[in-house]
Amino acid sequence: MGKRLTLAVLLLPLFLLLSGFTLIGHRGDPLNYPEETYQSFDSAFNNGADYVELDVHESADGVVVIQHDSTIQRMTGANLAIATTNFAQLQQYHTKNGEPIHSLEDLFIHEQQTNHKFLIETKIVKGEPHPHLEDKIAALIQKYHMENRVMFHSFSAASLKRLQAVLPNVPRILIVGSLKRINFDVLTYVDGINLSSDLVTPQLVTQLHDLGKKVYIWDEMNENRSLWTWLVNLNIDGIVTNYTALGHEFQALKAAAVTTDINDLGANSSTTPLPIYENPYQPTLRHEQLAPETPVMISSMITIAGNTYYQIGDNAFVPATTVNLAPQAGWASLFINQNAVVTGKKFRVPVYADPLHQQDVIAHIANHTRHHITAARYEGNHLYVKIKTGWLNAQDLQLLPDAENMTTWMSQYRSIPAAQKPLVHWALGDTAFDTPLLNASVVGIG
């Protein structure tokens, strides 16, 4: 696909909530084997690729030839133009691993006993004859029953339009390096757009999806973990890459995650700043932090490997443990930096590692002991508060409000729905809580 390689990103919003993305090996595995050879293709599939991308030209005698360049010189050393050379002559030359130049028919025959899938790029070069190329590709696909095992992409809108006529059910994606190439006319005969990575934004992805089109991205293909950290945060179905092993690692992580749309305000209901990660899949810290009780817009929730994160911006995720959504964030803030006395029904109450996983009991706290609250988290209708030892269920406590403006505090407390309102013991000073009888008696206010 030219000097710059293709990163394909296909998206259906509902599918994204349930699955990871499709991984496509660009020209196979060109970092380790000669590109667009069987060995290169097999290596990409062995590294986890779901599809392999390849390019096709037409030889002088009308054979559909697999090769990226217009000549075979870079791959074989022979300075022969594909369009002006018969295929029998082209096939006499071999790549460094000993394989001859392949035709598309050769490949389909070779792959009849596999379930391998391919993304085919039609190479339409100015001044290079390609009579009926799309018809010939379609005939081969139908002959070898590959209709459900191929997709197309191309820089040539005309080629994709011809492919629509002969194979309307095979996906077609237009590769663009400028947004000017995207218009309503072209959208009528393509299923997706393949964008340069310096053009794509989450908003543009959303806009194209709203039009019912899949979104692709292409980059220089020198990906490192930093680039994948950015890519995996996009709403991607698939990526075409030279780095199939690295891509498969991120693919598995994203496939294991469950994403839920939120689109609501929230806040860090804690006395401690929260770390901000670039993504939740292989968390890389950003320099910023989410300060205590800071309101923020939350777009989605991602759960992976038992951990839950909220997305608060592009490439910005925070642990969800101390984050409450509105209006619970306002209620939770009333109990931060307050004190509480344990008043469980038994002699001791459980301490949890995390309010999102109440099955993880890490300790027990004796009744009638007093503790300082550093964070609060609603999970459903239940409030959990954090003390030095861990998290307690507020139903096992009496909250001891010590707000500077008690009138205002009590007004806000009374606004909490009854089902989500923790019990409060209000007394003057500390002496009342030194009396076991009073400590054991739960007093509800409001």
GROMACS .gro file of C-alpha atoms in nm:
model
  446
    1MET     CA    1   0.000   0.000   0.000
    2GLY     CA    2   0.253   0.263  -0.105
    3LYS     CA    3   0.539   0.374   0.114
    4ARG     CA    4   0.299   0.419   0.400
    5LEU     CA    5   0.131   0.106   0.523
    6THR     CA    6  -0.228   0.051   0.613
    7LEU     CA    7  -0.385   0.036   0.958
    8ALA     CA    8  -0.739  -0.082   0.909
    9VAL     CA    9  -0.999   0.011   1.165
   10LEU     CA   10  -1.347  -0.134   1.110
   11LEU     CA   11  -1.620  -0.051   1.354
   12LEU     CA   12  -1.973  -0.141   1.444
   13PRO     CA   13  -2.057   0.024   1.779
   14LEU     CA   14  -2.248  -0.269   1.930
   15PHE     CA   15  -1.980  -0.516   1.823
   16LEU     CA   16  -1.721  -0.303   1.998
   17LEU     CA   17  -1.895  -0.350   2.328
   18LEU     CA   18  -1.851  -0.724   2.301
   19SER     CA   19  -1.527  -0.790   2.119
   20GLY     CA   20  -1.178  -0.681   2.022
   21PHE     CA   21  -1.059  -0.577   1.677
   22THR     CA   22  -0.962  -0.778   1.369
   23LEU     CA   23  -0.586  -0.797   1.312
   24ILE     CA   24  -0.461  -0.779   0.951
   25GLY     CA   25  -0.100  -0.847   0.856
   26HIS     CA   26   0.024  -0.592   0.601
   27ARG     CA   27   0.176  -0.785   0.310
   28GLY     CA   28   0.201  -1.076   0.554
   29ASP     CA   29   0.496  -1.050   0.793
   30PRO     CA   30   0.743  -0.834   0.593
   31LEU     CA   31   0.970  -0.767   0.890
   32ASN     CA   32   1.073  -1.131   0.900
   33TYR     CA   33   1.008  -1.278   0.552
   34PRO     CA   34   0.984  -1.150   0.194
   35GLU     CA   35   0.655  -0.966   0.162
   36GLU     CA   36   0.357  -1.123  -0.011
   37THR     CA   37   0.504  -1.473  -0.013
   38TYR     CA   38   0.335  -1.779   0.133
   39GLN     CA   39   0.597  -1.788   0.407
   40SER     CA   40   0.525  -1.426   0.497
   41PHE     CA   41   0.149  -1.484   0.495
   42ASP     CA   42   0.176  -1.796   0.711
   43SER     CA   43   0.395  -1.617   0.963
   44ALA     CA   44   0.138  -1.338   1.000
   45PHE     CA   45  -0.140  -1.591   1.055
   46ASN     CA   46   0.074  -1.780   1.306
   47ASN     CA   47   0.129  -1.453   1.494
   48GLY     CA   48  -0.245  -1.408   1.531
   49ALA     CA   49  -0.349  -1.221   1.215
   50ASP     CA   50  -0.714  -1.268   1.119
   51TYR     CA   51  -0.655  -1.137   0.766
   52VAL     CA   52  -0.350  -1.075   0.547
   53GLU     CA   53  -0.327  -0.773   0.315
   54LEU     CA   54  -0.189  -0.809  -0.039
   55ASP     CA   55  -0.163  -0.604  -0.360
   56VAL     CA   56  -0.250  -0.708  -0.716
   57HIS     CA   57  -0.152  -0.591  -1.065
   58GLU     CA   58  -0.232  -0.733  -1.407
   59SER     CA   59   0.038  -0.890  -1.625
   60ALA     CA   60   0.072  -0.837  -2.001
   61ASP     CA   61  -0.121  -1.160  -2.066
   62GLY     CA   62  -0.402  -1.074  -1.820
   63VAL     CA   63  -0.294  -1.272  -1.511
   64VAL     CA   64  -0.374  -1.116  -1.171
   65VAL     CA   65  -0.030  -1.097  -1.005
   66ILE     CA   66   0.040  -1.054  -0.633
   67GLN     CA   67   0.301  -0.782  -0.592
   68HIS     CA   68   0.313  -0.440  -0.432
   69ASP     CA   69   0.532  -0.254  -0.681
   70SER     CA   70   0.473  -0.207  -1.053
   71THR     CA   71   0.793  -0.404  -1.114
   72ILE     CA   72   0.945  -0.710  -0.949
   73GLN     CA   73   1.290  -0.552  -0.913
   74ARG     CA   74   1.277  -0.477  -0.538
   75MET     CA   75   1.171  -0.832  -0.452
   76THR     CA   76   1.368  -1.036  -0.711
   77GLY     CA   77   1.632  -0.808  -0.861
   78ALA     CA   78   1.480  -0.837  -1.210
   79ASN     CA   79   1.380  -0.503  -1.357
   80LEU     CA   80   1.060  -0.626  -1.521
   81ALA     CA   81   0.736  -0.428  -1.528
   82ILE     CA   82   0.440  -0.648  -1.446
   83ALA     CA   83   0.206  -0.476  -1.693
   84THR     CA   84   0.437  -0.539  -1.990
   85THR     CA   85   0.562  -0.889  -1.899
   86ASN     CA   86   0.384  -1.223  -1.937
   87PHE     CA   87   0.325  -1.409  -1.614
   88ALA     CA   88   0.529  -1.715  -1.720
   89GLN     CA   89   0.834  -1.493  -1.744
   90LEU     CA   90   0.764  -1.317  -1.414
   91GLN     CA   91   0.731  -1.652  -1.239
   92GLN     CA   92   1.086  -1.750  -1.338
   93TYR     CA   93   1.218  -1.505  -1.078
   94HIS     CA   94   1.224  -1.577  -0.706
   95THR     CA   95   1.230  -1.383  -0.382
   96LYS     CA   96   1.504  -1.433  -0.123
   97ASN     CA   97   1.324  -1.725   0.038
   98GLY     CA   98   1.310  -1.912  -0.294
   99GLU     CA   99   0.942  -1.856  -0.372
  100PRO     CA  100   0.841  -1.751  -0.724
  101ILE     CA  101   0.615  -1.456  -0.796
  102HIS     CA  102   0.258  -1.571  -0.723
  103SER     CA  103  -0.068  -1.508  -0.900
  104LEU     CA  104  -0.393  -1.455  -0.713
  105GLU     CA  105  -0.515  -1.786  -0.852
  106ASP     CA  106  -0.201  -1.958  -0.718
  107LEU     CA  107  -0.282  -1.821  -0.375
  108PHE     CA  108  -0.647  -1.927  -0.382
  109ILE     CA  109  -0.550  -2.280  -0.484
  110HIS     CA  110  -0.284  -2.287  -0.211
  111GLU     CA  111  -0.537  -2.174   0.052
  112GLN     CA  112  -0.829  -2.402  -0.038
  113GLN     CA  113  -0.775  -2.623   0.265
  114THR     CA  114  -0.743  -2.331   0.511
  115ASN     CA  115  -0.983  -2.070   0.644
  116HIS     CA  116  -0.737  -1.783   0.591
  117LYS     CA  117  -0.882  -1.447   0.489
  118PHE     CA  118  -0.735  -1.170   0.272
  119LEU     CA  119  -0.763  -0.796   0.222
  120ILE     CA  120  -0.691  -0.730  -0.146
  121GLU     CA  121  -0.568  -0.392  -0.269
  122THR     CA  122  -0.620  -0.320  -0.637
  123LYS     CA  123  -0.317  -0.126  -0.762
  124ILE     CA  124  -0.438   0.115  -1.028
  125VAL     CA  125  -0.132   0.300  -1.160
  126LYS     CA  126  -0.161   0.588  -1.407
  127GLY     CA  127  -0.041   0.481  -1.752
  128GLU     CA  128  -0.041   0.112  -1.655
  129PRO     CA  129  -0.299  -0.100  -1.844
  130HIS     CA  130  -0.540  -0.300  -1.632
  131PRO     CA  131  -0.815  -0.420  -1.868
  132HIS     CA  132  -1.102  -0.578  -1.676
  133LEU     CA  133  -0.887  -0.630  -1.362
  134GLU     CA  134  -1.189  -0.623  -1.131
  135ASP     CA  135  -1.381  -0.871  -1.349
  136LYS     CA  136  -1.087  -1.111  -1.339
  137ILE     CA  137  -1.055  -1.081  -0.960
  138ALA     CA  138  -1.427  -1.145  -0.920
  139ALA     CA  139  -1.412  -1.452  -1.147
  140LEU     CA  140  -1.129  -1.601  -0.936
  141ILE     CA  141  -1.310  -1.530  -0.610
  142GLN     CA  142  -1.624  -1.699  -0.738
  143LYS     CA  143  -1.434  -1.992  -0.891
  144TYR     CA  144  -1.260  -2.073  -0.562
  145HIS     CA  145  -1.555  -1.975  -0.338
  146MET     CA  146  -1.364  -1.700  -0.156
  147GLU     CA  147  -1.655  -1.454  -0.132
  148ASN     CA  148  -1.665  -1.471   0.248
  149ARG     CA  149  -1.287  -1.471   0.285
  150VAL     CA  150  -1.189  -1.145   0.116
  151MET     CA  151  -1.227  -0.767   0.143
  152PHE     CA  152  -1.105  -0.492  -0.090
  153HIS     CA  153  -0.935  -0.159  -0.039
  154SER     CA  154  -0.785   0.079  -0.291
  155PHE     CA  155  -0.676   0.435  -0.357
  156SER     CA  156  -0.886   0.412  -0.674
  157ALA     CA  157  -1.251   0.504  -0.620
  158ALA     CA  158  -1.322   0.392  -0.976
  159SER     CA  159  -1.183   0.045  -0.906
  160LEU     CA  160  -1.400   0.010  -0.598
  161LYS     CA  161  -1.704   0.121  -0.795
  162ARG     CA  162  -1.634  -0.150  -1.053
  163LEU     CA  163  -1.592  -0.405  -0.774
  164GLN     CA  164  -1.929  -0.303  -0.632
  165ALA     CA  165  -2.088  -0.394  -0.964
  166VAL     CA  166  -1.934  -0.742  -0.983
  167LEU     CA  167  -1.913  -0.836  -0.613
  168PRO     CA  168  -2.163  -0.615  -0.426
  169ASN     CA  169  -2.148  -0.820  -0.105
  170VAL     CA  170  -1.770  -0.802  -0.056
  171PRO     CA  171  -1.665  -0.505   0.165
  172ARG     CA  172  -1.491  -0.215  -0.015
  173ILE     CA  173  -1.279   0.052   0.156
  174LEU     CA  174  -1.141   0.369  -0.001
  175ILE     CA  175  -0.788   0.465   0.110
  176VAL     CA  176  -0.748   0.842   0.151
  177GLY     CA  177  -0.469   1.076   0.253
  178SER     CA  178  -0.692   1.383   0.249
  179LEU     CA  179  -1.037   1.446   0.388
  180LYS     CA  180  -1.123   1.618   0.059
  181ARG     CA  181  -1.156   1.275  -0.100
  182ILE     CA  182  -1.447   1.187   0.127
  183ASN     CA  183  -1.782   1.296  -0.018
  184PHE     CA  184  -2.136   1.167  -0.032
  185ASP     CA  185  -2.089   1.036  -0.385
  186VAL     CA  186  -1.803   0.804  -0.289
  187LEU     CA  187  -1.987   0.692   0.024
  188THR     CA  188  -2.259   0.541  -0.196
  189TYR     CA  189  -2.030   0.267  -0.327
  190VAL     CA  190  -1.784   0.203  -0.042
  191ASP     CA  191  -1.839   0.041   0.294
  192GLY     CA  192  -1.560   0.225   0.470
  193ILE     CA  193  -1.288   0.489   0.461
  194ASN     CA  194  -0.919   0.424   0.528
  195LEU     CA  195  -0.770   0.740   0.682
  196SER     CA  196  -0.418   0.861   0.734
  197SER     CA  197  -0.339   0.850   1.107
  198ASP     CA  198  -0.264   1.222   1.117
  199LEU     CA  199  -0.621   1.294   1.006
  200VAL     CA  200  -0.820   1.066   1.232
  201THR     CA  201  -0.991   1.185   1.549
  202PRO     CA  202  -1.242   1.008   1.773
  203GLN     CA  203  -1.501   1.259   1.656
  204LEU     CA  204  -1.437   1.180   1.289
  205VAL     CA  205  -1.465   0.809   1.361
  206THR     CA  206  -1.801   0.871   1.527
  207GLN     CA  207  -1.924   1.083   1.237
  208LEU     CA  208  -1.835   0.819   0.977
  209HIS     CA  209  -1.993   0.546   1.185
  210ASP     CA  210  -2.308   0.755   1.213
  211LEU     CA  211  -2.315   0.748   0.832
  212GLY     CA  212  -2.296   0.369   0.845
  213LYS     CA  213  -1.935   0.352   0.724
  214LYS     CA  214  -1.646   0.161   0.874
  215VAL     CA  215  -1.331   0.353   0.954
  216TYR     CA  216  -0.975   0.257   0.870
  217ILE     CA  217  -0.647   0.423   0.959
  218TRP     CA  218  -0.313   0.399   0.784
  219ASP     CA  219   0.024   0.497   0.923
  220GLU     CA  220   0.395   0.468   0.846
  221MET     CA  221   0.387   0.125   1.013
  222ASN     CA  222   0.675   0.190   1.249
  223GLU     CA  223   0.448   0.122   1.542
  224ASN     CA  224   0.578   0.098   1.895
  225ARG     CA  225   0.385   0.054   2.216
  226SER     CA  226   0.316   0.427   2.234
  227LEU     CA  227   0.139   0.421   1.898
  228TRP     CA  228  -0.057   0.109   1.987
  229THR     CA  229  -0.156   0.275   2.316
  230TRP     CA  230  -0.325   0.543   2.107
  231LEU     CA  231  -0.467   0.310   1.843
  232VAL     CA  232  -0.630   0.071   2.086
  233ASN     CA  233  -0.831   0.358   2.238
  234LEU     CA  234  -1.002   0.427   1.907
  235ASN     CA  235  -1.325   0.249   1.821
  236ILE     CA  236  -1.149  -0.007   1.606
  237ASP     CA  237  -1.262  -0.334   1.452
  238GLY     CA  238  -0.937  -0.407   1.274
  239ILE     CA  239  -0.581  -0.295   1.219
  240VAL     CA  240  -0.353  -0.365   0.923
  241THR     CA  241   0.001  -0.375   1.053
  242ASN     CA  242   0.353  -0.505   1.001
  243TYR     CA  243   0.362  -0.586   1.373
  244THR     CA  244   0.114  -0.871   1.401
  245ALA     CA  245   0.265  -1.018   1.720
  246LEU     CA  246   0.246  -0.684   1.901
  247GLY     CA  247  -0.097  -0.621   1.756
  248HIS     CA  248  -0.219  -0.960   1.873
  249GLU     CA  249  -0.108  -0.875   2.226
  250PHE     CA  250  -0.325  -0.563   2.229
  251GLN     CA  251  -0.603  -0.743   2.043
  252ALA     CA  252  -0.626  -1.006   2.316
  253LEU     CA  253  -0.634  -0.738   2.584
  254LYS     CA  254  -0.911  -0.543   2.417
  255ALA     CA  255  -1.109  -0.858   2.337
  256ALA     CA  256  -1.102  -0.946   2.707
  257ALA     CA  257  -1.243  -0.605   2.804
  258VAL     CA  258  -1.608  -0.510   2.838
  259THR     CA  259  -1.691  -0.151   2.743
  260THR     CA  260  -2.006   0.030   2.846
  261ASP     CA  261  -2.109   0.378   2.732
  262ILE     CA  262  -2.157   0.625   3.019
  263ASN     CA  263  -2.164   0.988   2.896
  264ASP     CA  264  -2.229   1.141   3.235
  265LEU     CA  265  -2.061   1.366   3.490
  266GLY     CA  266  -1.864   1.214   3.775
  267ALA     CA  267  -1.609   1.307   4.040
  268ASN     CA  268  -1.318   1.164   4.234
  269SER     CA  269  -1.481   1.107   4.575
  270SER     CA  270  -1.153   1.076   4.761
  271THR     CA  271  -0.893   1.277   4.951
  272THR     CA  272  -0.625   1.131   4.720
  273PRO     CA  273  -0.557   1.230   4.355
  274LEU     CA  274  -0.618   0.953   4.104
  275PRO     CA  275  -0.358   0.843   3.847
  276ILE     CA  276  -0.454   0.895   3.482
  277TYR     CA  277  -0.355   0.624   3.234
  278GLU     CA  278  -0.326   0.642   2.857
  279ASN     CA  279  -0.531   0.324   2.828
  280PRO     CA  280  -0.663   0.053   3.058
  281TYR     CA  281  -0.520  -0.240   2.861
  282GLN     CA  282  -0.151  -0.190   2.942
  283PRO     CA  283  -0.173   0.113   3.172
  284THR     CA  284   0.087   0.380   3.098
  285LEU     CA  285   0.081   0.675   3.339
  286ARG     CA  286   0.027   1.028   3.216
  287HIS     CA  287   0.176   1.327   3.394
  288GLU     CA  288  -0.164   1.456   3.504
  289GLN     CA  289  -0.375   1.338   3.796
  290LEU     CA  290  -0.745   1.372   3.875
  291ALA     CA  291  -0.760   1.586   4.186
  292PRO     CA  292  -0.992   1.504   4.481
  293GLU     CA  293  -1.358   1.594   4.431
  294THR     CA  294  -1.288   1.720   4.077
  295PRO     CA  295  -1.590   1.694   3.844
  296VAL     CA  296  -1.517   1.537   3.507
  297MET     CA  297  -1.710   1.409   3.203
  298ILE     CA  298  -1.703   1.028   3.180
  299SER     CA  299  -1.762   0.876   2.837
  300SER     CA  300  -1.732   0.503   2.905
  301MET     CA  301  -1.650   0.230   3.155
  302ILE     CA  302  -1.398  -0.044   3.072
  303THR     CA  303  -1.368  -0.360   3.279
  304ILE     CA  304  -1.066  -0.583   3.221
  305ALA     CA  305  -0.901  -0.853   3.433
  306GLY     CA  306  -1.121  -0.765   3.730
  307ASN     CA  307  -1.031  -0.394   3.717
  308THR     CA  308  -1.264  -0.114   3.616
  309TYR     CA  309  -1.168   0.220   3.460
  310TYR     CA  310  -1.358   0.529   3.351
  311GLN     CA  311  -1.258   0.714   3.035
  312ILE     CA  312  -1.241   1.089   3.107
  313GLY     CA  313  -1.094   1.208   2.775
  314ASP     CA  314  -0.891   1.105   2.473
  315ASN     CA  315  -0.626   0.860   2.597
  316ALA     CA  316  -0.725   0.936   2.957
  317PHE     CA  317  -0.855   0.669   3.196
  318VAL     CA  318  -0.882   0.659   3.576
  319PRO     CA  319  -0.949   0.371   3.816
  320ALA     CA  320  -1.320   0.364   3.893
  321THR     CA  321  -1.291   0.265   4.259
  322THR     CA  322  -1.334   0.614   4.406
  323VAL     CA  323  -1.524   0.774   4.115
  324ASN     CA  324  -1.897   0.833   4.153
  325LEU     CA  325  -2.137   0.941   3.882
  326ALA     CA  326  -2.386   1.222   3.929
  327PRO     CA  327  -2.588   1.261   4.144
  328GLN     CA  328  -2.419   1.006   4.372
  329ALA     CA  329  -2.092   1.198   4.345
  330GLY     CA  330  -2.256   1.487   4.530
  331TRP     CA  331  -2.391   1.261   4.801
  332ALA     CA  332  -2.059   1.080   4.847
  333SER     CA  333  -1.874   1.408   4.893
  334LEU     CA  334  -2.067   1.467   5.216
  335PHE     CA  335  -1.886   1.180   5.388
  336ILE     CA  336  -1.525   1.243   5.281
  337ASN     CA  337  -1.306   1.355   5.572
  338GLN     CA  338  -1.581   1.264   5.821
  339ASN     CA  339  -1.560   1.011   6.103
  340ALA     CA  340  -1.763   0.698   6.170
  341VAL     CA  341  -1.819   0.444   6.446
  342VAL     CA  342  -1.861   0.074   6.364
  343THR     CA  343  -2.207  -0.044   6.472
  344GLY     CA  344  -2.249  -0.378   6.302
  345LYS     CA  345  -2.506  -0.637   6.405
  346LYS     CA  346  -2.228  -0.874   6.505
  347PHE     CA  347  -1.912  -0.826   6.710
  348ARG     CA  348  -1.713  -0.732   6.401
  349VAL     CA  349  -1.772  -0.626   6.040
  350PRO     CA  350  -1.591  -0.720   5.715
  351VAL     CA  351  -1.336  -0.496   5.548
  352TYR     CA  352  -1.326  -0.512   5.165
  353ALA     CA  353  -1.034  -0.458   4.931
  354ASP     CA  354  -1.256  -0.281   4.679
  355PRO     CA  355  -1.620  -0.166   4.690
  356LEU     CA  356  -1.666  -0.303   4.337
  357HIS     CA  357  -1.576  -0.656   4.453
  358GLN     CA  358  -1.740  -0.718   4.789
  359GLN     CA  359  -1.644  -1.085   4.777
  360ASP     CA  360  -1.283  -0.988   4.852
  361VAL     CA  361  -1.280  -0.959   5.233
  362ILE     CA  362  -0.932  -0.866   5.357
  363ALA     CA  363  -0.993  -0.815   5.731
  364HIS     CA  364  -1.250  -0.752   6.002
  365ILE     CA  365  -1.303  -0.450   6.226
  366ALA     CA  366  -1.441  -0.468   6.580
  367ASN     CA  367  -1.761  -0.291   6.679
  368HIS     CA  368  -1.749   0.046   6.859
  369THR     CA  369  -1.420   0.148   6.698
  370ARG     CA  370  -1.391   0.491   6.542
  371HIS     CA  371  -1.239   0.559   6.197
  372HIS     CA  372  -1.167   0.846   5.956
  373ILE     CA  373  -1.318   0.832   5.606
  374THR     CA  374  -1.087   0.913   5.313
  375ALA     CA  375  -1.309   0.807   5.020
  376ALA     CA  376  -1.669   0.711   4.943
  377ARG     CA  377  -1.817   0.502   4.663
  378TYR     CA  378  -2.174   0.414   4.579
  379GLU     CA  379  -2.223   0.071   4.426
  380GLY     CA  380  -2.588   0.046   4.337
  381ASN     CA  381  -2.786   0.174   4.634
  382HIS     CA  382  -2.512   0.088   4.882
  383LEU     CA  383  -2.251   0.332   5.008
  384TYR     CA  384  -1.901   0.208   5.086
  385VAL     CA  385  -1.644   0.422   5.265
  386LYS     CA  386  -1.270   0.386   5.283
  387ILE     CA  387  -1.074   0.388   5.606
  388LYS     CA  388  -0.707   0.313   5.673
  389THR     CA  389  -0.766  -0.064   5.673
  390GLY     CA  390  -0.984  -0.086   5.362
  391TRP     CA  391  -1.349  -0.039   5.260
  392LEU     CA  392  -1.654  -0.073   5.485
  393ASN     CA  393  -2.020  -0.097   5.401
  394ALA     CA  394  -2.184   0.218   5.542
  395GLN     CA  395  -2.474   0.009   5.677
  396ASP     CA  396  -2.226  -0.121   5.935
  397LEU     CA  397  -2.146   0.232   6.053
  398GLN     CA  398  -2.284   0.539   6.218
  399LEU     CA  399  -2.153   0.845   6.035
  400LEU     CA  400  -2.044   1.124   6.268
  401PRO     CA  401  -2.073   1.449   6.072
  402ASP     CA  402  -1.827   1.715   6.176
  403ALA     CA  403  -1.894   1.963   5.895
  404GLU     CA  404  -1.806   2.329   5.942
  405ASN     CA  405  -2.155   2.435   5.835
  406MET     CA  406  -2.379   2.172   5.988
  407THR     CA  407  -2.700   2.335   5.869
  408THR     CA  408  -2.590   2.319   5.508
  409TRP     CA  409  -2.452   1.967   5.555
  410MET     CA  410  -2.779   1.838   5.700
  411SER     CA  411  -2.979   2.001   5.420
  412GLN     CA  412  -2.770   1.820   5.161
  413TYR     CA  413  -2.786   1.496   5.358
  414ARG     CA  414  -3.166   1.508   5.367
  415SER     CA  415  -3.172   1.536   4.985
  416ILE     CA  416  -3.027   1.184   4.950
  417PRO     CA  417  -3.299   0.926   4.863
  418ALA     CA  418  -3.384   0.705   5.159
  419ALA     CA  419  -3.258   0.388   4.989
  420GLN     CA  420  -2.912   0.541   4.943
  421LYS     CA  421  -2.886   0.736   5.269
  422PRO     CA  422  -2.641   0.607   5.533
  423LEU     CA  423  -2.733   0.636   5.900
  424VAL     CA  424  -2.595   0.934   6.089
  425HIS     CA  425  -2.537   0.979   6.463
  426TRP     CA  426  -2.524   1.345   6.550
  427ALA     CA  427  -2.397   1.444   6.894
  428LEU     CA  428  -2.217   1.733   7.055
  429GLY     CA  429  -1.846   1.661   7.092
  430ASP     CA  430  -1.692   1.317   7.130
  431THR     CA  431  -1.823   1.220   7.473
  432ALA     CA  432  -2.137   1.055   7.344
  433PHE     CA  433  -1.928   0.811   7.142
  434ASP     CA  434  -1.731   0.705   7.443
  435THR     CA  435  -2.047   0.545   7.580
  436PRO     CA  436  -2.094   0.186   7.451
  437LEU     CA  437  -2.469   0.206   7.496
  438LEU     CA  438  -2.494   0.505   7.264
  439ASN     CA  439  -2.250   0.355   7.020
  440ALA     CA  440  -2.466   0.047   6.991
  441SER     CA  441  -2.781   0.249   6.931
  442VAL     CA  442  -2.829   0.353   6.568
  443VAL     CA  443  -2.992   0.693   6.535
  444GLY     CA  444  -3.130   0.803   6.198
  445ILE     CA  445  -3.168   1.173   6.120
  446GLY     CA  446  -3.375   1.306   5.830
   0.00000   0.00000   0.00000
